[in-house]
Amino acid sequence: MASLTVMDSVASALGRLESLAATAPIARLATAFAAAGQELALVGGPVRDAFLGRPVNDLDFTTSASPDEILEIVKPIASATWEIGREFGTIGARVAGEKVEITTYRADSYSGESRKPTVQFGDTIEGDLVRRDFTVNAMALRLPGLQLVDPAGGVEDLIAQRIVTPASAEISFGDDPLRMMRAARFASQLGFTVDEKTVEAMIALAPRLDIISVERISEELGKLLLTDRPRAGLQLLVDTGLAELVIPELPALKLEIDEHAHHKDVYEHSLTVLEQAIDYEKSRGHSPDLVLRLASLLHDIGKPATKRVEAGGVVSFHHHDVVGAKLAGRRLKALRFDNDTIAAVARLTELHLRFFGYTEAAWTDSAVRRYVRDAGPLLERLHILTRADVTTRNRRKADRLAFAYDDLEHRIAALAEAEGVAALRPDLDGEAIMRVLELRPGREVGEAYRFLLELRLDEGPLGEDEAERRLRAWWAERNA
């Protein structure tokens, strides 16, 4: 029965691949390489995704041609070419409006001290495929003959929904330790299970990750977080010890108990918040957002440092939002994320508890305006993070919090419509302040601007005349 399933899958996938091969960019490349007497095959992700019925986005090819020969073949049919990966045998081109990458067969060797291989070009497609990361990515479709090449049994592993290396995992991960993080990413991206022996190799070889650049590690972590369901991959990183080397604050959360939901530790709570944030992200029509997902994962990392056992055995985590913001900033800086991402994640972490005071007492309009002001351009992300942070099993409590946040969003919308609260600027800008007070640019203008902004937050729009009267009175009192 398994063999029949495999054959059925091959037949349906070949039908999809045949349609793909008929598209203009692939057909033109196939014709050009065949005319030059060179082998060409669609390889890796596109072939895998055809079997899975997933959209094909990237077009990667492998060939018997050398980089010089690739350029000679491709230039007449390409609107642009680039050679940024030439030292690794890769030539990029734009053919029939599509970006493609074509790489000479490879047969690399590794020194064991670096993930960068000694580049060696191979002479067979089978030799090229077995050096790739996982069997499901080690399949190719010869062009133009549409012959499937699968030396490592990738089709069977696709059917079994299994992640396994073509060579032994010890050799594969020893050659390129970044593949261990890629295993976690593909587990989430494809919804597959990582083979048991592959997991054992990840545990044994986790320390090898230290030869990988921080930038490459961060890139893989970002790709994992941007999958539809990153929980499986993150759990694999924690279970294999890789997370201790990449984002140690995550496994540290397993030791803490969430004061809002004693049935879960903070580690499980954080993964649930991430899942729920992704669901809100989708339901509200947003694209995958790395800032939101990092904030969802890291929002409680201040809890280990702030854990206190109060009288009666009650566990508290006072100020874990502020401490967590600092820790998130440090971790993301160490991972060399860009400054905008670092600042946004830290700010969301700092603000994630702000809403819970709303359920304790009715906020004034001034408090609502300040909530919007403090969130700034992160307001929509804060809406999602705050809603996702409710993981209690107590349905009554969950409903109460959801209704309260619905009310807050409605009030923000009403104030935005009535007052333009989304902008939250004083009634007089800097130039008007300088004109009224006869000032030159400087510190005093900033003080006056902040005074008017506080008025705006407390009382709403005043109008230019009233704002000018209040400003003059403040200035006279200040200088009395």
mmCIF file of C-alpha atoms in Angstrom, residues 54-440:
data_model
loop_
_atom_site.group_PDB
_atom_site.id
_atom_site.type_symbol
_atom_site.label_atom_id
_atom_site.label_comp_id
_atom_site.label_asym_id
_atom_site.label_seq_id
_atom_site.Cartn_x
_atom_site.Cartn_y
_atom_site.Cartn_z
ATOM 1 C CA ARG A 54 2.424 24.172 -2.254
ATOM 2 C CA PRO A 55 3.047 27.341 -4.291
ATOM 3 C CA VAL A 56 6.454 27.402 -5.998
ATOM 4 C CA ASN A 57 8.214 30.714 -5.373
ATOM 5 C CA ASP A 58 11.943 30.268 -5.989
ATOM 6 C CA LEU A 59 13.338 28.678 -9.138
ATOM 7 C CA ASP A 60 16.650 26.947 -8.419
ATOM 8 C CA PHE A 61 18.515 24.866 -10.968
ATOM 9 C CA THR A 62 21.599 22.675 -11.018
ATOM 10 C CA THR A 63 23.686 21.991 -14.120
ATOM 11 C CA SER A 64 26.732 20.281 -15.553
ATOM 12 C CA ALA A 65 27.854 23.639 -16.996
ATOM 13 C CA SER A 66 30.608 25.670 -15.351
ATOM 14 C CA PRO A 67 29.857 29.238 -14.189
ATOM 15 C CA ASP A 68 31.436 30.644 -17.376
ATOM 16 C CA GLU A 69 29.374 28.284 -19.494
ATOM 17 C CA ILE A 70 26.195 29.174 -17.562
ATOM 18 C CA LEU A 71 26.742 32.849 -18.346
ATOM 19 C CA GLU A 72 27.380 32.106 -22.008
ATOM 20 C CA ILE A 73 24.125 30.108 -22.243
ATOM 21 C CA VAL A 74 21.944 32.429 -20.199
ATOM 22 C CA LYS A 75 22.931 35.908 -21.392
ATOM 23 C CA PRO A 76 21.131 35.699 -24.757
ATOM 24 C CA ILE A 77 17.793 34.866 -23.080
ATOM 25 C CA ALA A 78 18.117 36.931 -19.866
ATOM 26 C CA SER A 79 17.186 40.550 -19.263
ATOM 27 C CA ALA A 80 19.791 40.689 -16.463
ATOM 28 C CA THR A 81 22.460 38.480 -14.899
ATOM 29 C CA TRP A 82 24.486 38.725 -11.701
ATOM 30 C CA GLU A 83 27.510 36.849 -10.421
ATOM 31 C CA ILE A 84 27.380 37.466 -6.657
ATOM 32 C CA GLY A 85 27.567 33.704 -5.963
ATOM 33 C CA ARG A 86 30.030 32.901 -8.728
ATOM 34 C CA GLU A 87 32.757 31.608 -6.374
ATOM 35 C CA PHE A 88 30.251 28.963 -5.237
ATOM 36 C CA GLY A 89 29.248 28.168 -8.808
ATOM 37 C CA THR A 90 25.979 30.147 -8.761
ATOM 38 C CA ILE A 91 24.830 32.551 -11.462
ATOM 39 C CA GLY A 92 21.649 34.568 -11.057
ATOM 40 C CA ALA A 93 19.501 35.775 -13.930
ATOM 41 C CA ARG A 94 16.133 37.222 -14.802
ATOM 42 C CA VAL A 95 14.466 35.148 -17.509
ATOM 43 C CA ALA A 96 10.969 35.912 -18.832
ATOM 44 C CA GLY A 97 10.444 38.193 -15.851
ATOM 45 C CA GLU A 98 11.394 35.563 -13.247
ATOM 46 C CA LYS A 99 14.466 35.543 -11.018
ATOM 47 C CA VAL A 100 16.361 32.243 -11.273
ATOM 48 C CA GLU A 101 19.562 30.824 -9.798
ATOM 49 C CA ILE A 102 21.640 28.217 -11.615
ATOM 50 C CA THR A 103 24.463 26.378 -9.843
ATOM 51 C CA THR A 104 27.132 24.047 -11.188
ATOM 52 C CA TYR A 105 27.056 20.516 -9.736
ATOM 53 C CA ARG A 106 28.895 20.593 -6.408
ATOM 54 C CA ALA A 107 31.025 18.024 -4.555
ATOM 55 C CA ASP A 108 32.279 20.155 -1.660
ATOM 56 C CA SER A 109 34.473 19.155 1.260
ATOM 57 C CA TYR A 110 34.563 20.686 4.754
ATOM 58 C CA SER A 111 37.520 21.255 7.071
ATOM 59 C CA GLY A 112 35.498 20.794 10.277
ATOM 60 C CA GLU A 113 36.575 24.220 11.579
ATOM 61 C CA SER A 114 34.226 26.310 9.457
ATOM 62 C CA ARG A 115 30.848 25.907 7.777
ATOM 63 C CA LYS A 116 32.357 27.387 4.608
ATOM 64 C CA PRO A 117 33.273 24.471 2.337
ATOM 65 C CA THR A 118 36.192 24.077 0.032
ATOM 66 C CA VAL A 119 34.249 24.565 -3.180
ATOM 67 C CA GLN A 120 34.642 21.664 -5.579
ATOM 68 C CA PHE A 121 32.542 21.238 -8.690
ATOM 69 C CA GLY A 122 31.081 17.787 -9.325
ATOM 70 C CA ASP A 123 30.331 15.857 -12.476
ATOM 71 C CA THR A 124 27.006 14.136 -11.677
ATOM 72 C CA ILE A 125 23.644 15.310 -10.468
ATOM 73 C CA GLU A 126 23.415 12.366 -8.068
ATOM 74 C CA GLY A 127 26.657 13.421 -6.373
ATOM 75 C CA ASP A 128 25.320 16.968 -6.087
ATOM 76 C CA LEU A 129 22.028 15.869 -4.526
ATOM 77 C CA VAL A 130 23.414 13.605 -1.798
ATOM 78 C CA ARG A 131 25.469 16.477 -0.359
ATOM 79 C CA ARG A 132 22.346 18.545 0.310
ATOM 80 C CA ASP A 133 20.764 19.133 3.723
ATOM 81 C CA PHE A 134 17.689 16.849 3.799
ATOM 82 C CA THR A 135 16.298 14.133 1.564
ATOM 83 C CA VAL A 136 13.114 16.108 0.867
ATOM 84 C CA ASN A 137 15.313 18.868 -0.590
ATOM 85 C CA ALA A 138 17.557 16.430 -2.466
ATOM 86 C CA MET A 139 15.284 15.734 -5.442
ATOM 87 C CA ALA A 140 15.585 17.143 -8.945
ATOM 88 C CA LEU A 141 13.668 17.159 -12.198
ATOM 89 C CA ARG A 142 15.825 16.762 -15.309
ATOM 90 C CA LEU A 143 14.925 19.157 -18.102
ATOM 91 C CA PRO A 144 13.593 19.039 -20.702
ATOM 92 C CA GLY A 145 12.933 15.292 -20.320
ATOM 93 C CA LEU A 146 11.014 15.588 -17.006
ATOM 94 C CA GLN A 147 12.895 12.735 -15.329
ATOM 95 C CA LEU A 148 12.723 12.663 -11.520
ATOM 96 C CA VAL A 149 16.109 12.142 -9.834
ATOM 97 C CA ASP A 150 15.827 11.021 -6.190
ATOM 98 C CA PRO A 151 18.958 9.181 -5.031
ATOM 99 C CA ALA A 152 18.277 9.577 -1.287
ATOM 100 C CA GLY A 153 14.618 8.520 -1.150
ATOM 101 C CA GLY A 154 13.130 11.971 -0.698
ATOM 102 C CA VAL A 155 9.732 10.938 -2.060
ATOM 103 C CA GLU A 156 9.312 8.256 0.596
ATOM 104 C CA ASP A 157 10.283 10.744 3.307
ATOM 105 C CA LEU A 158 7.767 13.250 1.944
ATOM 106 C CA ILE A 159 5.056 10.603 2.149
ATOM 107 C CA ALA A 160 6.149 9.746 5.715
ATOM 108 C CA GLN A 161 6.381 13.481 6.575
ATOM 109 C CA ARG A 162 9.895 12.934 7.875
ATOM 110 C CA ILE A 163 12.987 15.165 8.030
ATOM 111 C CA VAL A 164 16.174 13.130 7.586
ATOM 112 C CA THR A 165 19.618 13.826 6.095
ATOM 113 C CA PRO A 166 20.794 12.108 2.872
ATOM 114 C CA ALA A 167 24.122 11.129 4.461
ATOM 115 C CA SER A 168 24.468 10.278 8.150
ATOM 116 C CA ALA A 169 23.288 13.142 10.329
ATOM 117 C CA GLU A 170 26.640 13.251 12.144
ATOM 118 C CA ILE A 171 28.471 13.866 8.875
ATOM 119 C CA SER A 172 25.875 16.282 7.535
ATOM 120 C CA PHE A 173 25.699 18.429 10.687
ATOM 121 C CA GLY A 174 29.421 18.148 11.242
ATOM 122 C CA ASP A 175 29.963 19.558 7.768
ATOM 123 C CA ASP A 176 27.443 22.372 8.226
ATOM 124 C CA PRO A 177 26.034 22.849 11.758
ATOM 125 C CA LEU A 178 23.531 25.446 10.521
ATOM 126 C CA ARG A 179 21.577 22.497 9.102
ATOM 127 C CA MET A 180 20.498 21.682 12.667
ATOM 128 C CA MET A 181 18.574 24.962 12.826
ATOM 129 C CA ARG A 182 17.258 24.350 9.328
ATOM 130 C CA ALA A 183 15.869 21.021 10.565
ATOM 131 C CA ALA A 184 13.886 22.922 13.199
ATOM 132 C CA ARG A 185 12.681 25.420 10.608
ATOM 133 C CA PHE A 186 11.524 22.732 8.166
ATOM 134 C CA ALA A 187 9.756 20.876 10.986
ATOM 135 C CA SER A 188 7.610 23.990 11.422
ATOM 136 C CA GLN A 189 7.422 25.026 7.786
ATOM 137 C CA LEU A 190 6.349 21.610 6.492
ATOM 138 C CA GLY A 191 4.689 20.216 9.620
ATOM 139 C CA PHE A 192 7.029 17.207 9.468
ATOM 140 C CA THR A 193 8.674 15.187 12.254
ATOM 141 C CA VAL A 194 12.460 15.107 12.519
ATOM 142 C CA ASP A 195 13.860 11.579 12.370
ATOM 143 C CA GLU A 196 14.906 10.201 15.781
ATOM 144 C CA LYS A 197 18.544 9.600 14.802
ATOM 145 C CA THR A 198 18.662 13.085 13.314
ATOM 146 C CA VAL A 199 17.471 14.524 16.648
ATOM 147 C CA GLU A 200 20.115 12.511 18.500
ATOM 148 C CA ALA A 201 22.782 13.984 16.243
ATOM 149 C CA MET A 202 21.445 17.495 16.893
ATOM 150 C CA ILE A 203 21.785 16.922 20.651
ATOM 151 C CA ALA A 204 25.308 15.552 20.313
ATOM 152 C CA LEU A 205 26.528 18.217 17.882
ATOM 153 C CA ALA A 206 24.735 21.288 19.269
ATOM 154 C CA PRO A 207 28.022 22.851 20.499
ATOM 155 C CA ARG A 208 29.241 22.856 16.875
ATOM 156 C CA LEU A 209 26.870 25.748 16.237
ATOM 157 C CA ASP A 210 29.539 28.076 17.636
ATOM 158 C CA ILE A 211 31.374 28.045 14.293
ATOM 159 C CA ILE A 212 28.345 29.628 12.583
ATOM 160 C CA SER A 213 28.160 33.405 12.267
ATOM 161 C CA VAL A 214 25.616 35.185 14.436
ATOM 162 C CA GLU A 215 24.034 36.708 11.345
ATOM 163 C CA ARG A 216 23.307 33.308 9.793
ATOM 164 C CA ILE A 217 21.861 32.013 13.062
ATOM 165 C CA SER A 218 19.601 35.069 13.374
ATOM 166 C CA GLU A 219 18.465 34.653 9.782
ATOM 167 C CA GLU A 220 17.428 31.047 10.446
ATOM 168 C CA LEU A 221 15.687 31.995 13.689
ATOM 169 C CA GLY A 222 13.751 34.669 11.823
ATOM 170 C CA LYS A 223 12.734 32.226 9.087
ATOM 171 C CA LEU A 224 11.546 29.759 11.737
ATOM 172 C CA LEU A 225 9.461 32.398 13.504
ATOM 173 C CA LEU A 226 7.869 33.468 10.226
ATOM 174 C CA THR A 227 6.496 29.982 9.486
ATOM 175 C CA ASP A 228 2.790 29.350 10.017
ATOM 176 C CA ARG A 229 3.333 27.189 13.098
ATOM 177 C CA PRO A 230 6.754 27.835 14.687
ATOM 178 C CA ARG A 231 6.018 25.991 17.963
ATOM 179 C CA ALA A 232 7.366 22.618 16.774
ATOM 180 C CA GLY A 233 10.648 24.110 15.611
ATOM 181 C CA LEU A 234 11.127 26.159 18.778
ATOM 182 C CA GLN A 235 10.414 23.113 20.943
ATOM 183 C CA LEU A 236 12.984 21.158 18.947
ATOM 184 C CA LEU A 237 15.586 23.883 19.526
ATOM 185 C CA VAL A 238 14.886 23.724 23.264
ATOM 186 C CA ASP A 239 14.800 19.919 23.465
ATOM 187 C CA THR A 240 18.113 19.529 21.603
ATOM 188 C CA GLY A 241 19.965 22.218 23.558
ATOM 189 C CA LEU A 242 20.349 24.483 20.525
ATOM 190 C CA ALA A 243 18.181 27.173 22.120
ATOM 191 C CA GLU A 244 20.704 27.471 24.976
ATOM 192 C CA LEU A 245 23.188 28.707 22.375
ATOM 193 C CA VAL A 246 20.807 30.865 20.349
ATOM 194 C CA ILE A 247 18.158 32.288 22.688
ATOM 195 C CA PRO A 248 18.796 30.923 26.206
ATOM 196 C CA GLU A 249 16.018 33.044 27.712
ATOM 197 C CA LEU A 250 13.480 30.692 26.103
ATOM 198 C CA PRO A 251 14.410 27.418 27.892
ATOM 199 C CA ALA A 252 14.913 29.436 31.102
ATOM 200 C CA LEU A 253 11.164 30.112 31.102
ATOM 201 C CA LYS A 254 10.450 26.427 31.784
ATOM 202 C CA LEU A 255 11.365 26.974 35.412
ATOM 203 C CA GLU A 256 8.812 29.691 36.059
ATOM 204 C CA ILE A 257 5.113 29.475 36.912
ATOM 205 C CA ASP A 258 2.779 32.000 35.318
ATOM 206 C CA GLU A 259 0.886 33.917 38.001
ATOM 207 C CA HIS A 260 -2.110 34.288 35.650
ATOM 208 C CA ALA A 261 -2.468 30.564 34.892
ATOM 209 C CA HIS A 262 -0.948 28.169 37.388
ATOM 210 C CA HIS A 263 -1.646 25.160 35.168
ATOM 211 C CA LYS A 264 1.097 26.253 32.742
ATOM 212 C CA ASP A 265 4.725 27.257 33.075
ATOM 213 C CA VAL A 266 5.792 30.465 31.388
ATOM 214 C CA TYR A 267 7.544 28.556 28.599
ATOM 215 C CA GLU A 268 4.293 26.911 27.487
ATOM 216 C CA HIS A 269 2.425 30.175 28.011
ATOM 217 C CA SER A 270 4.878 32.025 25.741
ATOM 218 C CA LEU A 271 4.540 29.473 22.957
ATOM 219 C CA THR A 272 0.759 29.706 23.241
ATOM 220 C CA VAL A 273 0.898 33.512 23.099
ATOM 221 C CA LEU A 274 2.987 33.236 19.921
ATOM 222 C CA GLU A 275 0.446 30.861 18.358
ATOM 223 C CA GLN A 276 -2.468 33.092 19.305
ATOM 224 C CA ALA A 277 -0.692 36.197 18.028
ATOM 225 C CA ILE A 278 -0.248 34.478 14.657
ATOM 226 C CA ASP A 279 -3.962 33.638 14.604
ATOM 227 C CA TYR A 280 -4.861 37.275 15.357
ATOM 228 C CA GLU A 281 -2.326 38.411 12.766
ATOM 229 C CA LYS A 282 -4.137 36.355 10.133
ATOM 230 C CA SER A 283 -7.681 37.208 11.236
ATOM 231 C CA ARG A 284 -6.875 40.915 11.158
ATOM 232 C CA GLY A 285 -5.465 40.643 7.637
ATOM 233 C CA HIS A 286 -1.767 41.173 8.363
ATOM 234 C CA SER A 287 1.256 39.551 6.746
ATOM 235 C CA PRO A 288 3.702 37.552 8.909
ATOM 236 C CA ASP A 289 5.380 40.085 11.206
ATOM 237 C CA LEU A 290 8.763 39.256 12.741
ATOM 238 C CA VAL A 291 8.577 42.101 15.276
ATOM 239 C CA LEU A 292 5.228 40.903 16.619
ATOM 240 C CA ARG A 293 6.368 37.282 16.750
ATOM 241 C CA LEU A 294 9.620 38.104 18.550
ATOM 242 C CA ALA A 295 7.702 40.219 21.064
ATOM 243 C CA SER A 296 5.163 37.441 21.606
ATOM 244 C CA LEU A 297 7.916 34.922 22.266
ATOM 245 C CA LEU A 298 10.010 37.201 24.498
ATOM 246 C CA HIS A 299 7.374 39.263 26.318
ATOM 247 C CA ASP A 300 7.792 37.355 29.611
ATOM 248 C CA ILE A 301 11.566 36.774 29.649
ATOM 249 C CA GLY A 302 11.864 39.166 32.589
ATOM 250 C CA LYS A 303 10.075 36.707 34.874
ATOM 251 C CA PRO A 304 13.059 34.550 35.923
ATOM 252 C CA ALA A 305 14.924 37.632 37.161
ATOM 253 C CA THR A 306 11.911 39.078 39.006
ATOM 254 C CA LYS A 307 10.402 35.964 40.570
ATOM 255 C CA ARG A 308 9.510 36.421 44.231
ATOM 256 C CA VAL A 309 7.623 34.180 46.641
ATOM 257 C CA GLU A 310 5.360 36.402 48.722
ATOM 258 C CA ALA A 311 3.618 35.690 52.012
ATOM 259 C CA GLY A 312 1.301 32.739 51.704
ATOM 260 C CA GLY A 313 3.387 31.212 48.914
ATOM 261 C CA VAL A 314 2.032 33.491 46.195
ATOM 262 C CA VAL A 315 4.504 33.874 43.328
ATOM 263 C CA SER A 316 4.973 37.365 41.887
ATOM 264 C CA PHE A 317 6.962 38.834 39.013
ATOM 265 C CA HIS A 318 6.806 42.559 39.745
ATOM 266 C CA HIS A 319 8.224 44.803 37.000
ATOM 267 C CA HIS A 320 9.001 41.863 34.733
ATOM 268 C CA ASP A 321 7.772 44.004 31.847
ATOM 269 C CA VAL A 322 10.484 46.627 32.378
ATOM 270 C CA VAL A 323 13.204 44.058 33.108
ATOM 271 C CA GLY A 324 12.058 41.954 30.160
ATOM 272 C CA ALA A 325 12.294 44.923 27.802
ATOM 273 C CA LYS A 326 15.955 45.369 28.717
ATOM 274 C CA LEU A 327 16.692 41.651 28.390
ATOM 275 C CA ALA A 328 14.927 41.447 25.020
ATOM 276 C CA GLY A 329 16.946 44.380 23.761
ATOM 277 C CA ARG A 330 20.213 42.785 24.879
ATOM 278 C CA ARG A 331 19.396 39.397 23.347
ATOM 279 C CA LEU A 332 18.343 40.842 19.991
ATOM 280 C CA LYS A 333 21.401 43.096 19.951
ATOM 281 C CA ALA A 334 23.612 40.052 20.605
ATOM 282 C CA LEU A 335 21.853 38.321 17.698
ATOM 283 C CA ARG A 336 22.551 41.439 15.604
ATOM 284 C CA PHE A 337 19.014 42.263 14.641
ATOM 285 C CA ASP A 338 18.572 45.735 13.202
ATOM 286 C CA ASN A 339 18.032 48.659 15.577
ATOM 287 C CA ASP A 340 14.413 49.262 14.560
ATOM 288 C CA THR A 341 13.465 45.655 15.324
ATOM 289 C CA ILE A 342 15.304 45.738 18.658
ATOM 290 C CA ALA A 343 13.613 48.985 19.732
ATOM 291 C CA ALA A 344 10.146 47.818 18.663
ATOM 292 C CA VAL A 345 10.343 44.425 20.419
ATOM 293 C CA ALA A 346 11.701 46.004 23.610
ATOM 294 C CA ARG A 347 8.945 48.634 23.611
ATOM 295 C CA LEU A 348 6.184 46.058 23.082
ATOM 296 C CA THR A 349 7.621 43.963 25.912
ATOM 297 C CA GLU A 350 7.600 47.010 28.168
ATOM 298 C CA LEU A 351 3.984 47.879 27.291
ATOM 299 C CA HIS A 352 2.419 44.420 27.237
ATOM 300 C CA LEU A 353 0.919 44.680 30.755
ATOM 301 C CA ARG A 354 -0.386 48.229 30.408
ATOM 302 C CA PHE A 355 -3.900 47.170 29.384
ATOM 303 C CA PHE A 356 -4.579 45.011 32.429
ATOM 304 C CA GLY A 357 -5.181 48.124 34.515
ATOM 305 C CA TYR A 358 -8.087 48.911 32.197
ATOM 306 C CA THR A 359 -10.088 46.001 33.593
ATOM 307 C CA GLU A 360 -9.648 47.213 37.174
ATOM 308 C CA ALA A 361 -11.096 50.714 36.737
ATOM 309 C CA ALA A 362 -12.630 52.732 33.930
ATOM 310 C CA TRP A 363 -9.990 54.708 32.091
ATOM 311 C CA THR A 364 -10.504 58.392 31.459
ATOM 312 C CA ASP A 365 -10.211 59.709 27.925
ATOM 313 C CA SER A 366 -6.841 61.091 29.001
ATOM 314 C CA ALA A 367 -5.643 57.573 29.928
ATOM 315 C CA VAL A 368 -6.799 56.217 26.576
ATOM 316 C CA ARG A 369 -4.960 59.005 24.735
ATOM 317 C CA ARG A 370 -1.776 58.237 26.694
ATOM 318 C CA TYR A 371 -2.072 54.540 25.833
ATOM 319 C CA VAL A 372 -2.191 55.474 22.160
ATOM 320 C CA ARG A 373 0.656 57.973 22.574
ATOM 321 C CA ASP A 374 2.900 55.472 24.344
ATOM 322 C CA ALA A 375 2.274 52.757 21.750
ATOM 323 C CA GLY A 376 2.792 55.121 18.827
ATOM 324 C CA PRO A 377 3.258 53.230 15.556
ATOM 325 C CA LEU A 378 3.245 49.932 17.500
ATOM 326 C CA LEU A 379 -0.422 50.288 18.515
ATOM 327 C CA GLU A 380 -1.814 47.561 16.239
ATOM 328 C CA ARG A 381 0.941 45.167 17.308
ATOM 329 C CA LEU A 382 0.205 46.000 20.949
ATOM 330 C CA HIS A 383 -3.488 45.250 20.357
ATOM 331 C CA ILE A 384 -2.583 41.791 19.045
ATOM 332 C CA LEU A 385 0.052 41.023 21.692
ATOM 333 C CA THR A 386 -2.247 42.043 24.535
ATOM 334 C CA ARG A 387 -5.123 39.936 23.241
ATOM 335 C CA ALA A 388 -2.809 36.961 22.608
ATOM 336 C CA ASP A 389 -1.422 37.221 26.150
ATOM 337 C CA VAL A 390 -4.720 35.898 27.540
ATOM 338 C CA THR A 391 -4.226 32.137 27.821
ATOM 339 C CA THR A 392 -6.342 31.379 30.874
ATOM 340 C CA ARG A 393 -8.611 28.322 30.802
ATOM 341 C CA ASN A 394 -11.152 30.241 32.847
ATOM 342 C CA ARG A 395 -13.713 31.063 30.159
ATOM 343 C CA ARG A 396 -15.423 33.754 32.226
ATOM 344 C CA LYS A 397 -12.128 35.551 32.835
ATOM 345 C CA ALA A 398 -11.089 35.216 29.208
ATOM 346 C CA ASP A 399 -14.412 36.633 28.013
ATOM 347 C CA ARG A 400 -14.192 39.532 30.477
ATOM 348 C CA LEU A 401 -10.728 40.467 29.222
ATOM 349 C CA ALA A 402 -11.775 40.149 25.584
ATOM 350 C CA PHE A 403 -14.848 42.343 26.126
ATOM 351 C CA ALA A 404 -12.720 44.909 27.968
ATOM 352 C CA TYR A 405 -10.214 45.093 25.127
ATOM 353 C CA ASP A 406 -13.023 45.344 22.586
ATOM 354 C CA ASP A 407 -14.254 48.329 24.570
ATOM 355 C CA LEU A 408 -10.783 49.909 24.635
ATOM 356 C CA GLU A 409 -10.373 49.543 20.865
ATOM 357 C CA HIS A 410 -13.832 51.039 20.315
ATOM 358 C CA ARG A 411 -12.927 54.014 22.509
ATOM 359 C CA ILE A 412 -9.649 54.517 20.658
ATOM 360 C CA ALA A 413 -11.521 54.449 17.352
ATOM 361 C CA ALA A 414 -14.140 56.908 18.628
ATOM 362 C CA LEU A 415 -11.506 59.329 19.929
ATOM 363 C CA ALA A 416 -9.550 58.996 16.691
ATOM 364 C CA GLU A 417 -12.628 59.939 14.697
ATOM 365 C CA ALA A 418 -13.622 62.799 17.002
ATOM 366 C CA GLU A 419 -10.190 64.183 17.847
ATOM 367 C CA GLY A 420 -7.651 62.696 15.463
ATOM 368 C CA VAL A 421 -6.194 60.910 18.461
ATOM 369 C CA ALA A 422 -4.053 58.693 16.235
ATOM 370 C CA ALA A 423 -1.819 61.708 15.491
ATOM 371 C CA LEU A 424 -1.789 63.153 19.037
ATOM 372 C CA ARG A 425 -0.030 66.415 18.256
ATOM 373 C CA PRO A 426 -0.443 69.675 20.185
ATOM 374 C CA ASP A 427 -2.702 72.358 18.747
ATOM 375 C CA LEU A 428 0.385 74.510 18.019
ATOM 376 C CA ASP A 429 3.486 73.212 16.265
ATOM 377 C CA GLY A 430 7.060 74.317 16.884
ATOM 378 C CA GLU A 431 6.936 77.243 14.475
ATOM 379 C CA ALA A 432 3.738 78.575 16.066
ATOM 380 C CA ILE A 433 5.264 78.253 19.532
ATOM 381 C CA MET A 434 8.317 80.268 18.459
ATOM 382 C CA ARG A 435 6.086 82.933 16.925
ATOM 383 C CA VAL A 436 3.818 83.264 19.978
ATOM 384 C CA LEU A 437 6.653 83.314 22.516
ATOM 385 C CA GLU A 438 9.166 85.078 20.255
ATOM 386 C CA LEU A 439 11.722 82.316 20.707
ATOM 387 C CA ARG A 440 14.528 80.943 18.587
#
